[in-house]
mmCIF file of N, CA and C in Angstrom:
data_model
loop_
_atom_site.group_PDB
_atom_site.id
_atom_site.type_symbol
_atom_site.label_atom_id
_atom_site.label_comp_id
_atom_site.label_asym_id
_atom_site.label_seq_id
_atom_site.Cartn_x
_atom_site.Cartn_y
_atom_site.Cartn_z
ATOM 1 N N UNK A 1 13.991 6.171 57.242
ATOM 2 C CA UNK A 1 15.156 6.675 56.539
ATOM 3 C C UNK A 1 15.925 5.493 55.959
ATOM 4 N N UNK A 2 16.066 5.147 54.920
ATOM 5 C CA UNK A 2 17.167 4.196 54.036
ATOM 6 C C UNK A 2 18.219 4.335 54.270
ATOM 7 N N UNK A 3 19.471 3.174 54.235
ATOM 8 C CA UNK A 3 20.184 3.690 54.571
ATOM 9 C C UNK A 3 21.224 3.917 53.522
ATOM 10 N N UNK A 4 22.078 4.819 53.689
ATOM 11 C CA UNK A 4 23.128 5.213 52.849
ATOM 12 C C UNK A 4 24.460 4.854 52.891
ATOM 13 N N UNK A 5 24.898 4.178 51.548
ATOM 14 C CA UNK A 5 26.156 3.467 51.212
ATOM 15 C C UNK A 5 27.424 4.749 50.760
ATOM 16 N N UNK A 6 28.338 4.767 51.871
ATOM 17 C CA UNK A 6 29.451 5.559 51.308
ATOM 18 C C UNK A 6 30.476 5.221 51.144
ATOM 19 N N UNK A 7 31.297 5.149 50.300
ATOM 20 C CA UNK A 7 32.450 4.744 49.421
ATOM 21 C C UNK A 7 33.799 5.937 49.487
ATOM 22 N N UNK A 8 34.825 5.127 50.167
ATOM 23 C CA UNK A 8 35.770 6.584 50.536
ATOM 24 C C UNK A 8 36.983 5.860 50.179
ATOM 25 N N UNK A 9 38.237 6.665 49.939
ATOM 26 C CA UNK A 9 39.829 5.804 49.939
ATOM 27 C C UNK A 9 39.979 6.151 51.273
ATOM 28 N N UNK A 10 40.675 5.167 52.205
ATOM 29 C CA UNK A 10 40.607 4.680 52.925
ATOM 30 C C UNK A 10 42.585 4.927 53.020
ATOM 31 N N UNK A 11 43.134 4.953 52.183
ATOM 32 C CA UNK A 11 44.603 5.109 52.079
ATOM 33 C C UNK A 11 44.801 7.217 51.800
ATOM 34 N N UNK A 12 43.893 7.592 51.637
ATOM 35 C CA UNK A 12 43.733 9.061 51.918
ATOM 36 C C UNK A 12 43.652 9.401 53.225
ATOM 37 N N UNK A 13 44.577 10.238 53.785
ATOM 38 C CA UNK A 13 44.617 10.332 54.996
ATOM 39 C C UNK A 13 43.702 11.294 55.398
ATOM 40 N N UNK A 14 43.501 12.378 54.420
ATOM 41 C CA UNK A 14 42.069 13.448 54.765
ATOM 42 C C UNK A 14 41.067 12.712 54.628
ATOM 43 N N UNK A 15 40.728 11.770 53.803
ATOM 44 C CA UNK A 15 38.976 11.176 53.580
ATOM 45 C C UNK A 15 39.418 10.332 54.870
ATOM 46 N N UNK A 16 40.120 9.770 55.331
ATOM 47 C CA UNK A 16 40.307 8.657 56.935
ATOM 48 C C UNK A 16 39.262 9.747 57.847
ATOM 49 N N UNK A 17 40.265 11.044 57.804
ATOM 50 C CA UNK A 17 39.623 11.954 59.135
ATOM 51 C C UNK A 17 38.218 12.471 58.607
ATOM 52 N N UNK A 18 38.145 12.717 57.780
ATOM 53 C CA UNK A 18 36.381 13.004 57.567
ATOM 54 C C UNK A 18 35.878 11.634 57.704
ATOM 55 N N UNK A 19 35.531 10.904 57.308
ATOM 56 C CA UNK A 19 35.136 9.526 57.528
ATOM 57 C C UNK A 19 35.081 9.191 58.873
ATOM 58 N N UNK A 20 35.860 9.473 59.924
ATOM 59 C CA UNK A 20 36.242 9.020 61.171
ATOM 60 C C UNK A 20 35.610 10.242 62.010
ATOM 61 N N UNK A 21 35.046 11.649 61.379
ATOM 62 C CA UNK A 21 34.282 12.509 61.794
ATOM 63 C C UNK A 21 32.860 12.366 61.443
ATOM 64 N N UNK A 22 32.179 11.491 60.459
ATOM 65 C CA UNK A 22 31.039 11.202 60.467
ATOM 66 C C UNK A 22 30.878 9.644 60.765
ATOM 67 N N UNK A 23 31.524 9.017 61.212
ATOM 68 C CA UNK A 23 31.285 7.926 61.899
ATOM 69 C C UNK A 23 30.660 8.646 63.419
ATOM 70 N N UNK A 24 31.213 9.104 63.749
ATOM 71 C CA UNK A 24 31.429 9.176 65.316
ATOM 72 C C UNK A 24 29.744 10.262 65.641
ATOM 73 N N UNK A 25 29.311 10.558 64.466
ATOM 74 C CA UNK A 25 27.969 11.822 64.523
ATOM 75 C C UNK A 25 27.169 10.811 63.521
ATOM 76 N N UNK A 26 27.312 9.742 63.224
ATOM 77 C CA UNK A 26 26.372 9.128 62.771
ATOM 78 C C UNK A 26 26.176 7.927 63.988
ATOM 79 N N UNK A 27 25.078 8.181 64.844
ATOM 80 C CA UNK A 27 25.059 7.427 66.087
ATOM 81 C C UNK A 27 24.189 6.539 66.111
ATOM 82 N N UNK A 28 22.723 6.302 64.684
ATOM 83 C CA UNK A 28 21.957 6.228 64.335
ATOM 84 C C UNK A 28 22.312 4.458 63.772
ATOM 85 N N UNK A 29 23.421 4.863 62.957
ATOM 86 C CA UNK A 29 24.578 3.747 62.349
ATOM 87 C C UNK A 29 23.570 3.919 60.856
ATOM 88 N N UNK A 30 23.163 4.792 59.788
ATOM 89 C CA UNK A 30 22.122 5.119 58.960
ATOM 90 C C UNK A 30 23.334 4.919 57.618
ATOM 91 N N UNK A 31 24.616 5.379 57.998
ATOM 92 C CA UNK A 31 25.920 5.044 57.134
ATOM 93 C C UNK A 31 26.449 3.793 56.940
ATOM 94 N N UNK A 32 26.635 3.267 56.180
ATOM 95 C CA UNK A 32 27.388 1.757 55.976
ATOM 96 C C UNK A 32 28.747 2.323 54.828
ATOM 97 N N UNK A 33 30.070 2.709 55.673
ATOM 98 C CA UNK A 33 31.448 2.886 54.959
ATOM 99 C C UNK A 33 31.652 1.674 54.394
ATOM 100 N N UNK A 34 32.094 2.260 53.410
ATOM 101 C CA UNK A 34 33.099 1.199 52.253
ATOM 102 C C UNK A 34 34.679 1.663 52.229
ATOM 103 N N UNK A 35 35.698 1.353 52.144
ATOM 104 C CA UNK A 35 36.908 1.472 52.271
ATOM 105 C C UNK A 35 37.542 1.166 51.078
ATOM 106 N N UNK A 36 37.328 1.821 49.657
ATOM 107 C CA UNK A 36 37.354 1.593 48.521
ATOM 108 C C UNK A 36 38.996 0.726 48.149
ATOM 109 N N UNK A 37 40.030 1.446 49.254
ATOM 110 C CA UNK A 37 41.635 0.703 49.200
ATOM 111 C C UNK A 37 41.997 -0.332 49.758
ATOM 112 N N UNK A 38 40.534 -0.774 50.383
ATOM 113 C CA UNK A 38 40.898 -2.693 51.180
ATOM 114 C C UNK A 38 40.874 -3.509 50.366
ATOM 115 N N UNK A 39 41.711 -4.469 50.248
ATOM 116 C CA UNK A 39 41.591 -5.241 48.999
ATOM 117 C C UNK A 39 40.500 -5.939 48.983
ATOM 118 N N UNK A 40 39.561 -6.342 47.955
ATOM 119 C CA UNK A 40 38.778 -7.046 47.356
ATOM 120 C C UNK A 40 37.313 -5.889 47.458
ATOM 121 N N UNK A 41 37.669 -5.134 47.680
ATOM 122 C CA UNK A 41 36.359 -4.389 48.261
ATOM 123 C C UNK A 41 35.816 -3.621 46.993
ATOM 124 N N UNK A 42 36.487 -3.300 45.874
ATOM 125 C CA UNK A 42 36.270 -2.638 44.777
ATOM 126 C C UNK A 42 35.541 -3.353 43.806
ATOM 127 N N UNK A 43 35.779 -4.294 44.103
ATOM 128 C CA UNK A 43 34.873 -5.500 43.256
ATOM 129 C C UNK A 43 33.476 -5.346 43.272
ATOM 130 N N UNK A 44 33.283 -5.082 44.767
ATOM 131 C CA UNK A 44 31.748 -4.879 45.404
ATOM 132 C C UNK A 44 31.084 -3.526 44.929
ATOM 133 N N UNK A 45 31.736 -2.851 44.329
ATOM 134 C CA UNK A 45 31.339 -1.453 44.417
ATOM 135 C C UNK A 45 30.757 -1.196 42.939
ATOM 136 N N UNK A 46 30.013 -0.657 42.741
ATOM 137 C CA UNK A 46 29.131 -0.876 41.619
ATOM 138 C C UNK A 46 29.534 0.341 40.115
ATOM 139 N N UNK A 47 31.050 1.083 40.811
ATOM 140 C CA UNK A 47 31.520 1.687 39.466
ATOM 141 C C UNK A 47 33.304 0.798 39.417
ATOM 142 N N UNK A 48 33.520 1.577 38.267
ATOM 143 C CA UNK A 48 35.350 1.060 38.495
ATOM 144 C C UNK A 48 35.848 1.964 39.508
ATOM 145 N N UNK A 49 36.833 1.403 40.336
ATOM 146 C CA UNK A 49 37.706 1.969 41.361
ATOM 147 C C UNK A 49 38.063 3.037 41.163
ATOM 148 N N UNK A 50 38.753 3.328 39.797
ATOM 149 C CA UNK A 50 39.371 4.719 39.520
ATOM 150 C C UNK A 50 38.036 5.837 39.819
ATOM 151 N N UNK A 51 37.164 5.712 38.966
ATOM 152 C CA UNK A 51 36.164 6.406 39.486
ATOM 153 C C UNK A 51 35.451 6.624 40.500
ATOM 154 N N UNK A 52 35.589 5.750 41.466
ATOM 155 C CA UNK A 52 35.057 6.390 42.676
ATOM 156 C C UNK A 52 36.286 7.070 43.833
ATOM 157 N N UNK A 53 37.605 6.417 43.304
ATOM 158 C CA UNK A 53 38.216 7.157 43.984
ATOM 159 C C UNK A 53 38.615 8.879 43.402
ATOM 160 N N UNK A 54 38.224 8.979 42.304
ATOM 161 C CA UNK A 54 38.162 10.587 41.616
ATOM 162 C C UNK A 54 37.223 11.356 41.798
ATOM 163 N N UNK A 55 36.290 10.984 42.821
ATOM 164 C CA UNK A 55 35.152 11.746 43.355
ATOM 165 C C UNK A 55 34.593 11.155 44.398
ATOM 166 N N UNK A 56 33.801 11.975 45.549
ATOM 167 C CA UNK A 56 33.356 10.973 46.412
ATOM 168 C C UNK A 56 32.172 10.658 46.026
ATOM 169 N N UNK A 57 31.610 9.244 46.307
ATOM 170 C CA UNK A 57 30.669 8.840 46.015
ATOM 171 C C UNK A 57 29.662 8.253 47.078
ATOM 172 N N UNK A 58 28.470 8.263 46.910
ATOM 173 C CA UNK A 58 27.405 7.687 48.073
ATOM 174 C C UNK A 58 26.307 6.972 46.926
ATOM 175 N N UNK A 59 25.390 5.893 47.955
ATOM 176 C CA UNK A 59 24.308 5.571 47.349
ATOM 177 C C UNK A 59 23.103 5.912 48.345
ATOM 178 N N UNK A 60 22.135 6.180 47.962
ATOM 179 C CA UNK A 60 21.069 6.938 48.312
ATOM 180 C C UNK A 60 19.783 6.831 47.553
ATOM 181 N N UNK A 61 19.037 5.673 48.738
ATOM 182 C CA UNK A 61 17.797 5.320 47.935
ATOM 183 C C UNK A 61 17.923 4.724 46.545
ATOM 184 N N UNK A 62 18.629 4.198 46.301
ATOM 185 C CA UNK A 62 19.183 2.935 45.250
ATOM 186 C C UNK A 62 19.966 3.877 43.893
ATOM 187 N N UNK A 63 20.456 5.632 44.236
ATOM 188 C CA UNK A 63 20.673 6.314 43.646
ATOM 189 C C UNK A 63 22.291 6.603 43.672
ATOM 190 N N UNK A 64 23.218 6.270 43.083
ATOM 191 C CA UNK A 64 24.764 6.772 42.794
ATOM 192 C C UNK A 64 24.486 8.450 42.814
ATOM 193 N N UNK A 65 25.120 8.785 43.828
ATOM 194 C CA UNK A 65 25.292 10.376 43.733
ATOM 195 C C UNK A 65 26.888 10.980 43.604
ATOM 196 N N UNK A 66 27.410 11.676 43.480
ATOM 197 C CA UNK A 66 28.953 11.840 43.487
ATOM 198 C C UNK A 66 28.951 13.504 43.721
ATOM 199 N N UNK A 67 30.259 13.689 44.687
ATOM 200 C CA UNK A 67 30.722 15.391 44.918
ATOM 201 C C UNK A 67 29.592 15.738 45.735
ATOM 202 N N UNK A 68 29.681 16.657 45.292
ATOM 203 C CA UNK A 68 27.998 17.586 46.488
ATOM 204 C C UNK A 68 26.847 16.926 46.762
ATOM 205 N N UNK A 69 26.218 16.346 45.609
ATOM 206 C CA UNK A 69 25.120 15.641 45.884
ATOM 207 C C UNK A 69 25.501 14.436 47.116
ATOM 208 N N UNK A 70 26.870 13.854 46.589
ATOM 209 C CA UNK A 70 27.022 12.791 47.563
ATOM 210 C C UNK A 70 27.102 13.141 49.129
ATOM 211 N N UNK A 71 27.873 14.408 49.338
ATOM 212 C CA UNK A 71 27.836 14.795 50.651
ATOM 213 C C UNK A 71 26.527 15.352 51.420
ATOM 214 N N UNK A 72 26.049 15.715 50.845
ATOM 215 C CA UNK A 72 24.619 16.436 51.091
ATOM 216 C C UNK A 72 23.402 15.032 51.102
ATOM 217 N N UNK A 73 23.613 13.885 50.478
ATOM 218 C CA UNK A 73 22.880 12.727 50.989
ATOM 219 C C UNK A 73 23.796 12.283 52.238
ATOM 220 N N UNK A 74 25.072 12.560 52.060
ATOM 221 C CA UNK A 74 25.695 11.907 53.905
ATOM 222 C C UNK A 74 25.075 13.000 54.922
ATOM 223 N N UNK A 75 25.148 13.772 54.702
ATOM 224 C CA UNK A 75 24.799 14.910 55.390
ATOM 225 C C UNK A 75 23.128 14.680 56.218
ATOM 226 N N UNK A 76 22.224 14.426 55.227
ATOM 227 C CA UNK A 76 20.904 14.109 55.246
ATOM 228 C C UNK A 76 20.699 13.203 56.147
ATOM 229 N N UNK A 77 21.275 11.884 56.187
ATOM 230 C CA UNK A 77 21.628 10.945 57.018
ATOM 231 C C UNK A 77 21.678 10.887 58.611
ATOM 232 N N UNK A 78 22.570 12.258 58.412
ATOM 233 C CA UNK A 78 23.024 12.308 60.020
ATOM 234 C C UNK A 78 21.942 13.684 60.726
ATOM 235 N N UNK A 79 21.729 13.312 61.831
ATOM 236 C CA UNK A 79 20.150 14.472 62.539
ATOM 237 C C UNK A 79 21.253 15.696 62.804
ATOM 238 N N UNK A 80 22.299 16.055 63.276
ATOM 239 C CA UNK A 80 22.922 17.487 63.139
ATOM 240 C C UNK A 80 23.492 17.419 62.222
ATOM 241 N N UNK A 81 23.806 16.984 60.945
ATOM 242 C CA UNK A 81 23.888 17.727 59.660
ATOM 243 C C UNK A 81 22.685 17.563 58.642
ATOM 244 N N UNK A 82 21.580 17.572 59.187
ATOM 245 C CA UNK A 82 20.463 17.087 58.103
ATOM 246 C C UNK A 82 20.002 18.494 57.348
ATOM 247 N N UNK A 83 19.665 19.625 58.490
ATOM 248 C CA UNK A 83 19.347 20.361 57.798
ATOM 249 C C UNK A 83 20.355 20.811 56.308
ATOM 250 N N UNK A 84 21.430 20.614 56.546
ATOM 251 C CA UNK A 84 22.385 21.449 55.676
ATOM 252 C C UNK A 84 21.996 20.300 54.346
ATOM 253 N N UNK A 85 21.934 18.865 54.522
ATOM 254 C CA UNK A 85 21.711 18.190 53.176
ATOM 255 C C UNK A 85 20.431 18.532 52.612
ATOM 256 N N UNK A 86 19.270 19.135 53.569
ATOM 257 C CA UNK A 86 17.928 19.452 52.929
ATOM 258 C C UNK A 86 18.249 20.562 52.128
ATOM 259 N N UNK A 87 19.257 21.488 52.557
ATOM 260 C CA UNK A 87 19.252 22.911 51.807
ATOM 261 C C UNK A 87 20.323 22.625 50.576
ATOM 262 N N UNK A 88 20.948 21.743 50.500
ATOM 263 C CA UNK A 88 21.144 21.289 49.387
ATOM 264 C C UNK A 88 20.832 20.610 47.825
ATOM 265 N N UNK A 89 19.109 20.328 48.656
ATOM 266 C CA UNK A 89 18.182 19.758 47.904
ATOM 267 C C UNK A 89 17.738 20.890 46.391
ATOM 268 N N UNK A 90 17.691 22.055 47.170
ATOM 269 C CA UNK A 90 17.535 23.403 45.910
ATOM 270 C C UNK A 90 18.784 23.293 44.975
ATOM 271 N N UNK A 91 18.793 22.969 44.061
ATOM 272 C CA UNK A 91 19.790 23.502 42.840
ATOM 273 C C UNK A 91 20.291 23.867 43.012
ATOM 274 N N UNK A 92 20.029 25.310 43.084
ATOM 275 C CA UNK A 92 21.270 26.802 43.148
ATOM 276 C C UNK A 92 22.156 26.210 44.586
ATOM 277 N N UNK A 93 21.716 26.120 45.490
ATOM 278 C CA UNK A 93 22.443 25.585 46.775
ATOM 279 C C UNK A 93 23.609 24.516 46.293
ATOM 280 N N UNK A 94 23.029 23.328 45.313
ATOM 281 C CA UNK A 94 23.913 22.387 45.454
ATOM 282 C C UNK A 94 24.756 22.500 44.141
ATOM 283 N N UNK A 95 24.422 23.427 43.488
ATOM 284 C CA UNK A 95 25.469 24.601 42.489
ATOM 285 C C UNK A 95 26.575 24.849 42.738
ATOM 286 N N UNK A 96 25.988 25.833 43.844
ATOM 287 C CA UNK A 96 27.128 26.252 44.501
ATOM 288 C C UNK A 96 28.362 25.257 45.460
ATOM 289 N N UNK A 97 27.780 24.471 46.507
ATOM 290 C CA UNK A 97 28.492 23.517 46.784
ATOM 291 C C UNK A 97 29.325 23.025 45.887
ATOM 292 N N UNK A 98 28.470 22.003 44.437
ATOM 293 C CA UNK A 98 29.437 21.200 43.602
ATOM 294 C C UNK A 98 30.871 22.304 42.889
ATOM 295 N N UNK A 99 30.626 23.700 43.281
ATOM 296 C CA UNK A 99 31.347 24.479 42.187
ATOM 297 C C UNK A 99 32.716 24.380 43.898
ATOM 298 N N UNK A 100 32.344 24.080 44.593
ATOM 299 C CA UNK A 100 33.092 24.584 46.203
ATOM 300 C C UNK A 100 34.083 23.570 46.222
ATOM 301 N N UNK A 101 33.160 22.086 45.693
ATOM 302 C CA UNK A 101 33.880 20.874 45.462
ATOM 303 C C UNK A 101 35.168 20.908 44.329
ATOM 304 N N UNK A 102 34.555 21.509 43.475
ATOM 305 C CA UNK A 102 35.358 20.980 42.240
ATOM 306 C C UNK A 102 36.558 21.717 42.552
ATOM 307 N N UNK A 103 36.770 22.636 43.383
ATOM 308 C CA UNK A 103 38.017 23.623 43.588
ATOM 309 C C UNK A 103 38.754 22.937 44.677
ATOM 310 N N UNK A 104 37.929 22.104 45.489
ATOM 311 C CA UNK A 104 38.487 21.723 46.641
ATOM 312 C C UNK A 104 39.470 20.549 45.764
ATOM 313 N N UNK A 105 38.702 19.371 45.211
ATOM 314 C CA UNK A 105 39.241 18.389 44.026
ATOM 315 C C UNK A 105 40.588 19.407 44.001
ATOM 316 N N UNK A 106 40.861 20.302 43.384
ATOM 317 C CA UNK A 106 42.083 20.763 42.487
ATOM 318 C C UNK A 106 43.196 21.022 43.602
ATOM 319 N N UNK A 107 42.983 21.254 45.290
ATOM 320 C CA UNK A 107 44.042 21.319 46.496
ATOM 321 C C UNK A 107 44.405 20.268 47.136
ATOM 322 N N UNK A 108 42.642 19.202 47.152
ATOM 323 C CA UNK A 108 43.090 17.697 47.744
ATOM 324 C C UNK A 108 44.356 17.291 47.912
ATOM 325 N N UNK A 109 45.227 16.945 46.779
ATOM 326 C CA UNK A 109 46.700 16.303 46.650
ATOM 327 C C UNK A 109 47.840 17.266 47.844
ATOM 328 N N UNK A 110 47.628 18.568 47.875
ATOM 329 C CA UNK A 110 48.156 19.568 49.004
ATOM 330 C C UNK A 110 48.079 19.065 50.185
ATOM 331 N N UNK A 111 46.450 19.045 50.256
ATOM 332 C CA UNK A 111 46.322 18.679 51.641
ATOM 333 C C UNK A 111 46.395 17.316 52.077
ATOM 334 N N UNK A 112 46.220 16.678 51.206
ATOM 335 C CA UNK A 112 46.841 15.572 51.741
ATOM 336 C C UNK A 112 48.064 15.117 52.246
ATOM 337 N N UNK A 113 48.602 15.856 51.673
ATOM 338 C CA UNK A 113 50.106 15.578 51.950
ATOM 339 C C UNK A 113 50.655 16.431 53.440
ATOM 340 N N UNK A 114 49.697 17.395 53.546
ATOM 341 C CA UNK A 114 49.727 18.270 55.231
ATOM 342 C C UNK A 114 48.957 17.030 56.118
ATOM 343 N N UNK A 115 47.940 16.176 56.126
ATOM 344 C CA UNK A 115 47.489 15.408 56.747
ATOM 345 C C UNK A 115 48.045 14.051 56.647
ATOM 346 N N UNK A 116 49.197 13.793 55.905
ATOM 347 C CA UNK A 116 50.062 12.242 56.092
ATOM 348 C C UNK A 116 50.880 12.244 57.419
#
């Protein structure tokens, strides 16, 4: 299994607790976090900052994925969420997800502000 590069804001207090929920189920260590709001760290990251902090992003098998795809390669990663990133692998599946995402995108700023 390769391992997979994930890229999160780190000054988001919801991506902290997801992040800090697949740390702890990735036991394997198959994840290597990036903390996109530490300083100098954006430099390293192979899009501009703004853009990866406007979607989440992963690398996967030398592949930039973003939104569903990206979670569904974190997902893949970890042995109790693998199946769910395989069933993401079908289209229509990761359709639906990215359409789950893009709505979630539009409350983020809400909930964030319930999780500060």
């Amino acid at each position: 299994m390769n391992e997979v590069v994930v890229w999160y804001d780190g000054a988001c207090p919801l991506c902290r607790r997801e992040i800090g929920l697949m740390r702890r189920l990735d036991r394997r260590g198959a994840l290597t976090f990036v903390d996109v709001a530490e300083p100098g760290a954006a430099e390293a990251c192979p899009l501009n900052p703004a853009e990866l902090l406007s979607r989440f992003h992963v690398r996967e098998d030398g592949q930039i994925l973003s939104g569903a795809a990206a979670f569904a390669a974190m997902w893949r990663a970890i042995p109790l969420l693998r199946p769910f990133g395989l069933m993401a692998r079908n289209r229509h599946v990761l359709a639906v997800l990215e359409a789950l995402y893009v709505r979630f995108l539009k409350v983020r700023p809400r909930l964030q502000r319930l999780f500060a």
